[in-house]
Short mmCIF file of C-alpha atoms in Angstrom, two decimals:
data_model
loop_
_atom_site.label_atom_id
_atom_site.label_comp_id
_atom_site.label_asym_id
_atom_site.label_seq_id
_atom_site.Cartn_x
_atom_site.Cartn_y
_atom_site.Cartn_z
CA GLY A 1 0.00 0.03 0.08
CA ASN A 2 0.87 3.75 -0.06
CA SER A 3 2.82 5.30 2.74
CA VAL A 4 4.54 8.72 3.41
CA THR A 5 7.23 9.28 5.82
CA GLN A 6 8.25 12.84 6.93
CA MET A 7 11.03 14.05 9.13
CA GLU A 8 10.02 14.07 12.73
CA GLY A 9 9.49 17.59 14.30
CA PRO A 10 9.25 19.92 15.84
CA VAL A 11 11.61 22.15 13.74
CA THR A 12 12.80 25.38 15.21
CA LEU A 13 14.57 27.95 13.08
CA SER A 14 15.76 31.54 13.11
CA GLU A 15 14.39 34.07 10.63
CA GLU A 16 16.08 33.88 7.33
CA ALA A 17 17.36 30.39 7.83
CA PHE A 18 17.31 27.78 4.93
CA LEU A 19 14.56 25.05 5.50
CA THR A 20 14.37 21.68 4.38
CA ILE A 21 11.59 19.11 5.36
CA ASN A 22 12.31 15.65 4.28
CA CYS A 23 9.54 13.52 2.65
CA THR A 24 9.76 10.08 1.25
CA TYR A 25 7.03 7.90 -0.18
CA THR A 26 6.07 4.24 -1.16
CA ALA A 27 3.57 3.92 -3.70
CA THR A 28 2.68 1.81 -6.86
CA GLY A 29 2.66 3.37 -10.33
CA TYR A 30 3.28 7.19 -10.68
CA PRO A 31 1.57 9.16 -7.72
CA SER A 32 0.90 12.74 -7.62
CA LEU A 33 2.75 14.61 -4.66
CA PHE A 34 1.59 17.35 -2.48
CA TRP A 35 2.55 19.62 0.34
CA TYR A 36 -0.15 21.02 2.45
CA VAL A 37 0.29 23.67 5.15
CA GLN A 38 -1.82 24.11 8.28
CA TYR A 39 -1.51 27.51 9.94
CA PRO A 40 -2.79 27.61 13.68
CA GLY A 41 -6.46 27.22 14.10
CA GLU A 42 -7.04 26.61 10.45
CA GLY A 43 -7.65 23.66 8.12
CA LEU A 44 -5.04 22.49 5.54
CA GLN A 45 -4.15 24.61 2.48
CA LEU A 46 -2.46 23.14 -0.61
CA LEU A 47 1.07 24.77 -0.74
CA LEU A 48 2.39 23.08 -3.81
CA LYS A 49 2.07 19.85 -5.90
CA ALA A 50 3.91 17.88 -8.67
CA THR A 51 2.24 15.34 -10.81
CA LYS A 52 5.19 13.57 -12.54
CA ALA A 53 8.85 12.73 -12.13
CA ASP A 54 11.33 15.83 -12.14
CA ASP A 55 8.49 18.18 -11.93
CA LYS A 56 9.06 21.10 -9.46
CA GLY A 57 6.29 22.53 -7.60
CA SER A 58 6.59 26.14 -6.13
CA ASN A 59 4.71 28.49 -4.15
CA LYS A 60 5.23 31.36 -1.66
CA GLY A 61 9.08 30.74 -1.89
CA PHE A 62 8.64 27.06 -1.30
CA GLU A 63 9.83 24.48 -3.64
CA ALA A 64 9.80 20.69 -3.89
CA THR A 65 11.06 18.36 -6.69
CA TYR A 66 9.58 15.11 -7.51
CA ARG A 67 12.39 12.58 -7.37
CA LYS A 68 11.40 9.08 -8.64
CA GLU A 69 14.80 7.49 -8.25
CA THR A 70 14.89 8.50 -4.64
CA THR A 71 11.04 8.49 -3.94
CA SER A 72 11.34 11.75 -2.31
CA PHE A 73 9.53 15.13 -2.48
CA HIS A 74 11.47 17.39 0.03
CA LEU A 75 10.26 20.70 0.90
CA GLU A 76 12.88 23.75 0.82
CA LYS A 77 12.76 27.44 1.35
CA GLY A 78 15.84 29.73 1.11
CA SER A 79 14.81 32.31 3.80
CA VAL A 80 12.09 31.45 6.22
CA GLN A 81 9.85 34.25 7.98
CA VAL A 82 8.07 34.05 11.25
CA SER A 83 4.81 33.78 9.13
CA ASP A 84 5.93 30.40 8.00
CA SER A 85 5.31 28.87 11.44
CA ALA A 86 2.81 26.19 10.71
CA VAL A 87 2.43 22.33 10.49
CA TYR A 88 3.56 20.98 7.00
CA PHE A 89 2.09 17.69 5.52
CA CYS A 90 3.46 15.67 2.79
CA ALA A 91 0.83 13.57 0.88
CA LEU A 92 0.33 11.50 -2.12
CA SER A 93 -2.51 10.10 -4.53
CA ASN A 94 -2.39 7.57 -7.13
CA PHE A 95 -3.89 8.43 -10.51
CA GLY A 96 -7.51 7.50 -10.54
CA ASN A 97 -7.80 7.34 -6.82
CA GLU A 98 -9.41 9.96 -4.90
CA LYS A 99 -7.71 9.24 -1.56
CA LEU A 100 -4.88 11.11 -0.16
CA THR A 101 -2.04 9.35 1.89
CA PHE A 102 -0.51 11.82 4.42
CA GLY A 103 2.50 11.87 6.32
CA THR A 104 2.33 12.65 10.13
CA GLY A 105 3.14 16.30 9.78
CA THR A 106 6.11 18.42 10.71
CA ARG A 107 5.72 21.34 13.09
CA LEU A 108 7.81 24.31 12.13
CA THR A 109 8.51 27.26 14.27
CA ILE A 110 10.31 30.37 13.15
CA ILE A 111 11.87 32.62 15.82
CA PRO A 112 12.63 36.33 15.13
CA ASP B 1 -12.41 30.68 -4.70
CA VAL B 2 -13.04 27.24 -3.09
CA LYS B 3 -15.05 27.24 0.05
CA VAL B 4 -15.54 24.36 2.53
CA THR B 5 -17.50 25.23 5.57
CA GLN B 6 -17.65 23.20 8.90
CA SER B 7 -20.63 24.14 11.06
CA SER B 8 -18.78 24.43 14.29
CA ARG B 9 -15.21 25.26 15.21
CA TYR B 10 -15.54 23.79 18.73
CA LEU B 11 -17.92 21.30 20.12
CA VAL B 12 -18.35 19.76 23.46
CA LYS B 13 -20.64 16.50 23.90
CA ARG B 14 -21.14 13.81 26.48
CA THR B 15 -20.36 10.30 26.36
CA GLY B 16 -23.19 8.16 24.71
CA GLU B 17 -24.69 11.17 22.80
CA LYS B 18 -25.38 11.11 19.05
CA VAL B 19 -23.16 13.81 17.46
CA PHE B 20 -23.58 15.38 14.02
CA LEU B 21 -20.67 17.32 12.31
CA GLU B 22 -21.76 19.15 9.10
CA CYS B 23 -19.85 20.13 6.12
CA VAL B 24 -20.92 22.26 3.00
CA GLN B 25 -19.00 22.93 -0.06
CA ASP B 26 -19.93 25.48 -2.62
CA MET B 27 -17.90 24.13 -5.55
CA ASP B 28 -20.17 21.47 -7.06
CA HIS B 29 -17.49 18.89 -6.32
CA GLU B 30 -18.24 15.14 -6.70
CA ASN B 31 -15.86 13.83 -3.74
CA MET B 32 -16.06 14.63 -0.20
CA PHE B 33 -14.16 13.53 2.73
CA TRP B 34 -14.09 13.36 6.62
CA TYR B 35 -10.61 12.94 8.42
CA ARG B 36 -9.63 13.09 12.07
CA GLN B 37 -6.41 14.71 12.94
CA ASP B 38 -4.56 13.41 16.06
CA PRO B 39 -0.94 14.62 17.31
CA GLY B 40 1.74 12.10 15.99
CA LEU B 41 -0.76 10.37 13.73
CA GLY B 42 -1.49 12.84 10.99
CA LEU B 43 -4.70 12.77 9.11
CA ARG B 44 -6.57 9.57 8.96
CA LEU B 45 -9.58 9.00 6.69
CA ILE B 46 -12.86 8.05 8.24
CA TYR B 47 -15.16 7.93 5.34
CA PHE B 48 -15.50 9.50 1.85
CA SER B 49 -18.37 9.96 -0.70
CA TYR B 50 -17.97 10.21 -4.46
CA ASP B 51 -21.64 11.08 -5.18
CA VAL B 52 -24.97 11.73 -3.57
CA LYS B 53 -25.99 8.78 -1.36
CA MET B 54 -22.75 7.01 -2.15
CA LYS B 55 -20.05 6.40 0.50
CA GLU B 56 -17.01 4.34 1.10
CA LYS B 57 -15.22 3.34 4.28
CA GLY B 58 -11.85 4.86 4.87
CA ASP B 59 -9.16 3.60 7.27
CA ILE B 60 -10.89 4.23 10.48
CA PRO B 61 -14.67 3.92 10.09
CA GLU B 62 -15.54 2.15 13.31
CA GLY B 63 -18.02 4.15 15.51
CA TYR B 64 -18.72 6.58 12.84
CA SER B 65 -21.42 6.84 9.93
CA VAL B 66 -21.98 9.36 7.16
CA SER B 67 -24.79 10.92 5.23
CA ARG B 68 -24.85 12.67 1.66
CA GLU B 69 -28.31 13.51 0.86
CA LYS B 70 -27.27 16.54 -1.27
CA LYS B 71 -24.12 17.16 -3.43
CA GLU B 72 -23.00 20.00 -1.34
CA ARG B 73 -23.41 18.56 2.23
CA PHE B 74 -21.79 15.69 3.87
CA SER B 75 -22.36 14.87 7.48
CA LEU B 76 -20.37 12.85 9.82
CA ILE B 77 -22.22 11.02 12.59
CA LEU B 78 -20.88 9.63 15.74
CA GLU B 79 -23.48 7.19 16.87
CA SER B 80 -22.56 7.08 20.47
CA ALA B 81 -19.92 9.25 21.28
CA SER B 82 -16.85 7.88 23.34
CA THR B 83 -13.97 9.76 24.90
CA ASN B 84 -11.56 8.34 22.36
CA GLN B 85 -13.25 10.10 19.67
CA THR B 86 -11.99 13.52 21.18
CA SER B 87 -10.15 14.87 18.16
CA MET B 88 -10.02 17.53 15.44
CA TYR B 89 -12.18 16.57 12.51
CA LEU B 90 -11.49 17.90 8.96
CA CYS B 91 -13.89 17.90 5.96
CA ALA B 92 -12.44 18.24 2.53
CA ALA B 93 -13.96 18.35 -1.16
CA GLN B 94 -12.36 17.53 -4.26
CA GLY B 95 -13.46 17.83 -8.01
CA ILE B 96 -11.75 14.89 -9.68
CA SER B 97 -9.49 12.17 -8.73
CA ASN B 98 -5.87 12.94 -8.27
CA GLN B 99 -6.63 16.64 -7.90
CA PRO B 100 -6.00 18.73 -4.63
CA GLN B 101 -8.46 18.32 -1.94
CA HIS B 102 -9.84 21.56 -0.37
CA PHE B 103 -10.36 21.66 3.34
CA GLY B 104 -12.55 23.33 5.78
CA ASP B 105 -11.20 25.02 9.15
CA GLY B 106 -11.95 21.85 11.13
CA THR B 107 -14.12 21.02 14.20
CA ARG B 108 -12.51 20.49 17.48
CA LEU B 109 -14.58 17.94 19.22
CA SER B 110 -14.32 17.05 22.87
CA ILE B 111 -16.24 14.23 24.38
CA LEU B 112 -16.65 14.24 28.24
#
C-alpha cells in the first residue's frame, strides 16, 4: 500500500534560515505528490504539488522536486519568515484514486 | 475561490450522545471526505463520498457513519460518542481524482 514518511518535528529555526523538510514515499505506479500547510487554528491548504517525475512545484518561496529515483519530495525554502510557522504535511495520491495518503506532519516554528 | 464550511469550530458533547458534524461545499465537487487529526498520527480518513448517497469506508470507520443527501453537504455522525473520539475533525472536497483536496477549518470535538 501507499505510505508517506516525513522528518520528525518539531523544527525550530531562526528567521532567514534555510529550511528543508524531508519527505519520502512508497507507492505503486506514478503518484501525484503534494505539500499541504496548516496554520494555527485553520484547516489544511495546498502549498504546492507535482504530478510527474522531475516536476518542481513552487509557491510562496517554497519548492519541492519530484524525485522518482529516490522516491522523495523534500520541501525547501531559502529564507524562512515568522509567518511560515505552521504544520506541514506531505501527501500522495495515485492516478484515478481519490484518496490522499498523508505523512504525520512536521511542526515548524520560526523565531525572530 | 473554493469554500468548504464546517458548521462548528468547537463542540463539547457527553459520552453516549449522538453527534452530528456538518460540512458544506460551494464548488459542486463530486468527492467529499472526513478525516480526523491527532498528534503524531497525521490525518486519517474516516469516510468519503464520491456522489450523492454514495459512501465508502476509509481507514478508521468504526464508531462513525456518514450521510450525503445533497451534493453540497456531507455529514459525519458519531452514533454513540466515546472519549476516544475526542479529536480535530476535518472535512474536504475534491473535484476529480488525483486533484488537490480543499479543506474546511476543522471542528475540534471534545467528548466528556
